[in-house]
CSV table of C-alpha atoms and ligand atoms in Angstrom, one decimal:
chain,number,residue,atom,x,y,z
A,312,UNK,CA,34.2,173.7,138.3
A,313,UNK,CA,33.6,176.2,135.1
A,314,UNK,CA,32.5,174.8,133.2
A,315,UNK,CA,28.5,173.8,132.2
A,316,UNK,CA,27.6,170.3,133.3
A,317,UNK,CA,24.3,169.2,130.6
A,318,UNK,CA,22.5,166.2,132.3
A,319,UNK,CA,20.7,163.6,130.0
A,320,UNK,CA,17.5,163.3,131.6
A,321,UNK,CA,14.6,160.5,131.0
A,322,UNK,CA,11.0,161.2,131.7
A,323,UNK,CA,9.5,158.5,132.7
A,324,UNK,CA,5.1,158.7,131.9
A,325,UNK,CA,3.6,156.4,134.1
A,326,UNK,CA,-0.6,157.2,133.6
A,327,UNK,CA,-3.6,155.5,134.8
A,328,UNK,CA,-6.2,158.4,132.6
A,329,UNK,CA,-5.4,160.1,128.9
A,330,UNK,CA,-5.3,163.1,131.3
A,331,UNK,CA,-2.1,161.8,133.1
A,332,UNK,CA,-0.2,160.8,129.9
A,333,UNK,CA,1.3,164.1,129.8
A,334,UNK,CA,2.0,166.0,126.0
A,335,UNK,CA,5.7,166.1,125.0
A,336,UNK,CA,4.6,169.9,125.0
A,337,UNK,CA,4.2,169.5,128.3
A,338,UNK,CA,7.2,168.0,128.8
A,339,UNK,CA,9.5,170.5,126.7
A,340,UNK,CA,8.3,172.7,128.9
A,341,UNK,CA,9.5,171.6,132.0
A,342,UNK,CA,13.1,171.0,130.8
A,343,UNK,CA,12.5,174.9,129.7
A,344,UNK,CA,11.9,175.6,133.2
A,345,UNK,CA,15.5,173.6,134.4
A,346,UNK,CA,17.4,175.5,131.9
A,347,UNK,CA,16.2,178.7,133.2
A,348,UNK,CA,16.1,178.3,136.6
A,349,UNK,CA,19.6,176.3,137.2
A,350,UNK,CA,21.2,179.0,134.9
A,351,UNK,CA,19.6,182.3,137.1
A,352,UNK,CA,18.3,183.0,133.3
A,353,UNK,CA,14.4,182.6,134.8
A,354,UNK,CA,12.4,185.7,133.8
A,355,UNK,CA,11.2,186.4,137.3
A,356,UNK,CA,15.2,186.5,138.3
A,357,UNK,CA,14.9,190.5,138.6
A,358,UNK,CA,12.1,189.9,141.6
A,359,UNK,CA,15.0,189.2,143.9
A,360,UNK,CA,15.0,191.8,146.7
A,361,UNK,CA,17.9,194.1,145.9
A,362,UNK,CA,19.7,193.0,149.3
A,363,UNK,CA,19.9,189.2,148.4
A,364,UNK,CA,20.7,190.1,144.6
A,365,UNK,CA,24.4,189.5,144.7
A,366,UNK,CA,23.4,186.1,146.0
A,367,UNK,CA,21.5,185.1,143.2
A,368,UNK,CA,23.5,181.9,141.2
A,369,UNK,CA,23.6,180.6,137.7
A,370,UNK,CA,24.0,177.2,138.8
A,371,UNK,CA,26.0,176.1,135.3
A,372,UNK,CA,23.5,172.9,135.3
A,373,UNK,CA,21.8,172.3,131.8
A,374,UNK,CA,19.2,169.7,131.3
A,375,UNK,CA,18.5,167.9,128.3
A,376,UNK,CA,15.8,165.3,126.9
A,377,UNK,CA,18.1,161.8,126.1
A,378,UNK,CA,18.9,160.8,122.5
A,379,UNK,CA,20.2,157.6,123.0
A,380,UNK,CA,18.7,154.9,125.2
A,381,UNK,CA,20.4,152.7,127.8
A,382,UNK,CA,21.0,150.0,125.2
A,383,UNK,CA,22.4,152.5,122.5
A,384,UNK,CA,19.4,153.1,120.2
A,385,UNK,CA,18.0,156.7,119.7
A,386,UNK,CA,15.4,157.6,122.4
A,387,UNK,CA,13.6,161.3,122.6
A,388,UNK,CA,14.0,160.8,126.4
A,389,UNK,CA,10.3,159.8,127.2
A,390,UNK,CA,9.0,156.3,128.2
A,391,UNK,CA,5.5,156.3,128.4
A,392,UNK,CA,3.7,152.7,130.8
A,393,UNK,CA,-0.6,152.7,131.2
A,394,UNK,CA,-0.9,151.7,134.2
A,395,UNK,CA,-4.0,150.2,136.9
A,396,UNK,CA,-2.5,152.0,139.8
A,397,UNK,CA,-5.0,154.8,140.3
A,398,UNK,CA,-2.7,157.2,142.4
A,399,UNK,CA,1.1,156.9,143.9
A,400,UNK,CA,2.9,157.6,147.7
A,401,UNK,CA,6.5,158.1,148.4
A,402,UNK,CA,7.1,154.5,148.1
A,403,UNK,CA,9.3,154.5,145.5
A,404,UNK,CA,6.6,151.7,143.7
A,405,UNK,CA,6.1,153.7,140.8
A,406,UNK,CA,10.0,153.2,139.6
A,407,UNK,CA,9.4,148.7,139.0
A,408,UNK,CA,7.4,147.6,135.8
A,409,UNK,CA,6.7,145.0,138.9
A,410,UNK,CA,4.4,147.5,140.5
A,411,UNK,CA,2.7,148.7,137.4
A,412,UNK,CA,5.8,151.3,137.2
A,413,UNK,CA,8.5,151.5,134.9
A,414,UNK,CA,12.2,150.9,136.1
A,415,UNK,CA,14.8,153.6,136.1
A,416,UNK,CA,17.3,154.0,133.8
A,417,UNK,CA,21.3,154.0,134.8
A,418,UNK,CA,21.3,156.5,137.3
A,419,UNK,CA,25.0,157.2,136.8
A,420,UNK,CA,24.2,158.4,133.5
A,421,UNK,CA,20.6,159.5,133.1
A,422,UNK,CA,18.6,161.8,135.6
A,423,UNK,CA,15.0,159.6,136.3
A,424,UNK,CA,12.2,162.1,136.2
A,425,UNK,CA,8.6,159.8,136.8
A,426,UNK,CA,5.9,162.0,135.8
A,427,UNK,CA,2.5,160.0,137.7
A,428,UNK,CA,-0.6,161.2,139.7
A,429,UNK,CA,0.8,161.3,144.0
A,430,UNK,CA,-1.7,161.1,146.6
A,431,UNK,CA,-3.4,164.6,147.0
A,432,UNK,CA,-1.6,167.3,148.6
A,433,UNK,CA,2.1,165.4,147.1
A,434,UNK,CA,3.4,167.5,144.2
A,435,UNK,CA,6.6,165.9,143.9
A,436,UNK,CA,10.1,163.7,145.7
A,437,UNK,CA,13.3,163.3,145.5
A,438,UNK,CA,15.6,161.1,146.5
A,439,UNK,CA,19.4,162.4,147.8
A,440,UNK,CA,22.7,161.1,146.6
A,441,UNK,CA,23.8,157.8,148.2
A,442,UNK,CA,20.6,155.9,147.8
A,443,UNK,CA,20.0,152.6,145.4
A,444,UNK,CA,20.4,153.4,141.6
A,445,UNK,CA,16.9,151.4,141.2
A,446,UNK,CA,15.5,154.3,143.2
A,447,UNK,CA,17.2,157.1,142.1
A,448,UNK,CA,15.5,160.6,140.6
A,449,UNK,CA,12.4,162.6,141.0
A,450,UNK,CA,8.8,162.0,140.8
A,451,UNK,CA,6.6,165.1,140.3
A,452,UNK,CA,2.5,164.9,139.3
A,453,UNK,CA,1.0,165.7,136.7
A,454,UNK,CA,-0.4,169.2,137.8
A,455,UNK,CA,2.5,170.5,138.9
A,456,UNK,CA,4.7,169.7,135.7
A,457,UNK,CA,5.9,171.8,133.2
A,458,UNK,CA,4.2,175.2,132.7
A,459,UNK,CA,1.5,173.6,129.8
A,460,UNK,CA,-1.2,171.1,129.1
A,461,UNK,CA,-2.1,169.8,132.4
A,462,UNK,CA,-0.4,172.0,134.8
A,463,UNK,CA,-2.5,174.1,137.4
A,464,UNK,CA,-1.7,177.0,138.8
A,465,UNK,CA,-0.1,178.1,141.5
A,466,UNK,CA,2.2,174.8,140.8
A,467,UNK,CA,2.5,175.8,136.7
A,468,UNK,CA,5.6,176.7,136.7
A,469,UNK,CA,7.6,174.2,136.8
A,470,UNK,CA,9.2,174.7,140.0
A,471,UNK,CA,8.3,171.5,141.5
A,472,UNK,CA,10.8,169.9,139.3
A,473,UNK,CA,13.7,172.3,140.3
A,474,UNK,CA,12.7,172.2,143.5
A,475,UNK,CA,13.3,168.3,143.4
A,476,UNK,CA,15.8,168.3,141.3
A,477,UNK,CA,17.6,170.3,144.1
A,478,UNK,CA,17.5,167.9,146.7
A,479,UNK,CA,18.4,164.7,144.9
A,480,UNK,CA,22.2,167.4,144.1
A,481,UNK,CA,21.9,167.1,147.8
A,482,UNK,CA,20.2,170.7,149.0
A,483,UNK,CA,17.8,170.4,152.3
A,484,UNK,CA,14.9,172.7,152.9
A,485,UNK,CA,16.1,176.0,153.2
A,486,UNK,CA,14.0,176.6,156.6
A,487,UNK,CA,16.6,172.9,157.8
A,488,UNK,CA,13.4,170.7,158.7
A,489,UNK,CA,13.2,171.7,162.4
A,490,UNK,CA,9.8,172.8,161.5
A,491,UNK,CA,9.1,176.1,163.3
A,492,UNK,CA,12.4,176.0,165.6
A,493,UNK,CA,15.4,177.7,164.9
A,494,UNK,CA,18.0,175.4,165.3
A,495,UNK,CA,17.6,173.1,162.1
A,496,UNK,CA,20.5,174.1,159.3
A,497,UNK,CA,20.4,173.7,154.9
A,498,UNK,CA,23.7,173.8,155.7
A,499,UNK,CA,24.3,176.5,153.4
A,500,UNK,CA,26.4,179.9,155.4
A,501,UNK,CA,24.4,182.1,152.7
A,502,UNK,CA,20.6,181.6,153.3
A,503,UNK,CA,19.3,183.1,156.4
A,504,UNK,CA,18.5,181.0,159.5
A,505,UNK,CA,14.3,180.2,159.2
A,506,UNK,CA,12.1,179.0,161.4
A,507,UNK,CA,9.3,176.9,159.1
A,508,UNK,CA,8.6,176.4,155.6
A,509,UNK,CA,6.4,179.3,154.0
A,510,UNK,CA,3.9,178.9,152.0
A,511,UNK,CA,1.9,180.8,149.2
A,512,UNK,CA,3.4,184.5,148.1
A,513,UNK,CA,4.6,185.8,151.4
A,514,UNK,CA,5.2,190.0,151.8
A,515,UNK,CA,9.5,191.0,151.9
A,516,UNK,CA,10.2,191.1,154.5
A,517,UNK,CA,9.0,188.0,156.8
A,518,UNK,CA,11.2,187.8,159.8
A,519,UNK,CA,11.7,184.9,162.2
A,520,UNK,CA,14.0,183.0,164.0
A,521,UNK,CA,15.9,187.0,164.6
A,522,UNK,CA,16.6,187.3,160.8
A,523,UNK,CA,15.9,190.4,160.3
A,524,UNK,CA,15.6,192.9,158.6
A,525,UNK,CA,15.7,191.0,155.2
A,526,UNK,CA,14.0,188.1,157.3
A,527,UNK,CA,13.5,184.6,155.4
A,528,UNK,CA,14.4,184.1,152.0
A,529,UNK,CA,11.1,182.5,151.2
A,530,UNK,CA,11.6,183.0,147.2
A,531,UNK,CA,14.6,180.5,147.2
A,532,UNK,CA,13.4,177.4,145.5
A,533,UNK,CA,14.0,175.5,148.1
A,534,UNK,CA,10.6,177.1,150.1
A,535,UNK,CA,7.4,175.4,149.8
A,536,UNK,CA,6.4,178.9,148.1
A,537,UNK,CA,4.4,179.3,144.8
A,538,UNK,CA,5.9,178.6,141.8
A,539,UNK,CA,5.4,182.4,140.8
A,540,UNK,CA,6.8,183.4,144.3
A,541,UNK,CA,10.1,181.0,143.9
A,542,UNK,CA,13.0,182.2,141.5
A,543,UNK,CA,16.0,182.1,143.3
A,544,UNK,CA,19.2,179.5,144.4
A,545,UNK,CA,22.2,181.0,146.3
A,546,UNK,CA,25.6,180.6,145.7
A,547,UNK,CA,26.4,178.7,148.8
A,548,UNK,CA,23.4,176.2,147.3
A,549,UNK,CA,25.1,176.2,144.2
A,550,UNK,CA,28.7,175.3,145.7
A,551,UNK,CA,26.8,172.7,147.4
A,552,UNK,CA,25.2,171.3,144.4
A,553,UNK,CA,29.0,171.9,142.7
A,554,UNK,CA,30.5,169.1,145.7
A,555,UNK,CA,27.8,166.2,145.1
A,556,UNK,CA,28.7,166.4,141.0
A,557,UNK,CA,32.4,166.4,142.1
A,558,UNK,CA,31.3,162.9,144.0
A,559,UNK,CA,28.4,161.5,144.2
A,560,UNK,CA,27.2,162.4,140.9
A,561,UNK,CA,30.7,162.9,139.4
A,562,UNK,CA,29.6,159.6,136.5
A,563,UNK,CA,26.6,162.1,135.6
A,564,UNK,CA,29.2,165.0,134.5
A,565,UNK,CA,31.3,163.0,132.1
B,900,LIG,N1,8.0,168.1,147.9
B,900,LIG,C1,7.2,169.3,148.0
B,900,LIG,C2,5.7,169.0,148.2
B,900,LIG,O1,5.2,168.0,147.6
B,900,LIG,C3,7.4,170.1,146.7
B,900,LIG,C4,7.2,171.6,146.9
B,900,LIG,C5,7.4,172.3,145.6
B,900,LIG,N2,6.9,173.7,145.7
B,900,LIG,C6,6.5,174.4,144.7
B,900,LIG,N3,6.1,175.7,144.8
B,900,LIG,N4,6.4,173.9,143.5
B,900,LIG,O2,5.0,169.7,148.9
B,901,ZN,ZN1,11.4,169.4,149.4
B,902,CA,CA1,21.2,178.4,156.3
């Protein structure tokens, strides 16, 4: 594929405080940050160390806020639900009004973004292609959404969403989830083999699992780095994300 791709996406507000009903500022913001980052047009893009810069991919994925709801009727993209649950888990509850949620929209035409406070130390989820359409999208809190109003640094730039957003078009953790072993694969041939996830702002180069001498590519979004230390996806992760829209996301493209 060519051509740009523009997903309709639905943010979903779920908020238990004022503080959690997130500013449409706020979310502007984030869908900003998608635009950027899935089109390699991300200010920080020139941070790339010069050897991995040829990697660097404009993904051809644009994002934008829905105008017309599932029923037909003109929407700006956001539902907003005040809710009693005080904080959320991976459990998937905050996508059912049942729970004290709000249900997701046609997956096969709308990307689900739920926007709600995740226990501490959660910033965001995903779910991968191939799951239940009542399930389907990504939750993120509200400190680490968008690049405004409630977000808190060093999760402020939006990263959490593309980060997300990532796996559900099917990418893994770059380091492949072995945790600190070396045989775990993304199952991408251009990022380096990694041993663990890194954290924080790391210093180029950070070698493991015999990687060197460029070492890990720790500013690939697909780290658990900083947002300001994350500004990169790779071709091979883009020709990845390119096969799940050419099937299990094809209904999302058209
Ligand atoms: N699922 C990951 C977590 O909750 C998201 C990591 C996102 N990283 C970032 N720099 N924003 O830990
Ligand atoms: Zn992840
Ligand atoms: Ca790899």
């Amino acid at each position: 594929r060519q051509s740009l791709v523009d997903i309709p996406v639905v943010v979903h507000v779920v908020h238990n405080t004022p503080e959690q009903n997130v500013s449409a500022a706020q979310i502007h913001s984030q869908i900003e940050v998608l635009n950027q980052d899935f089109r390699a047009n991300n200010p920080d893009v020139n941070k790339v160390p010069g050897v991995w810069q040829e990697l660097v991919a404009d993904a051809r994925l644009q994002f934008h806020l829905a105008r017309t709801d599932p029923l037909g009727r003109p929407t700006d993209g956001i539902t907003r639900t005040e809710t009693s649950v005080t904080e959320w888990g991976t459990d998937d509850l905050v996508k059912f009004s049942l729970s004290g949620g709000h249900d997701a929209w046609p997956a096969d035409t709308y990307l689900n973004i739920w926007v709600c406070r995740l226990r501490r130390g959660l910033l965001g989820y995903a779910q991968f292609p191939g799951g239940a359409a009542s399930t389907d999208g990504v939750v993120v809190t509200p400190t680490a959404f968008g690049t405004t109003g409630t977000a808190a640094a060093p999760f402020d730039g939006g990263r959490t969403t593309v980060h997300e957003v990532g796996h559900w078009l099917n990418l893994r953790h770059i380091w492949g989830d072995d945790q600190e072993g070396c045989s775990g694969s993304d199952f991408v041939a251009d990022t380096p083999n990694q041993a663990g996830p890194n954290l924080g702002s790391p210093d180029f180069p950070h070698v493991t699992c015999g990687n060197g001498p460029n070492g890990d590519m720790f500013m690939n979004y697909m780290d658990y780095t900083d947002d300001a230390a994350m500004f990169m996806f790779t071709k091979g992760q883009s020709a990845r994300m390119d096969a799940t829209l050419d099937n299990a996301r094809l209904t999302l493209t058209r």
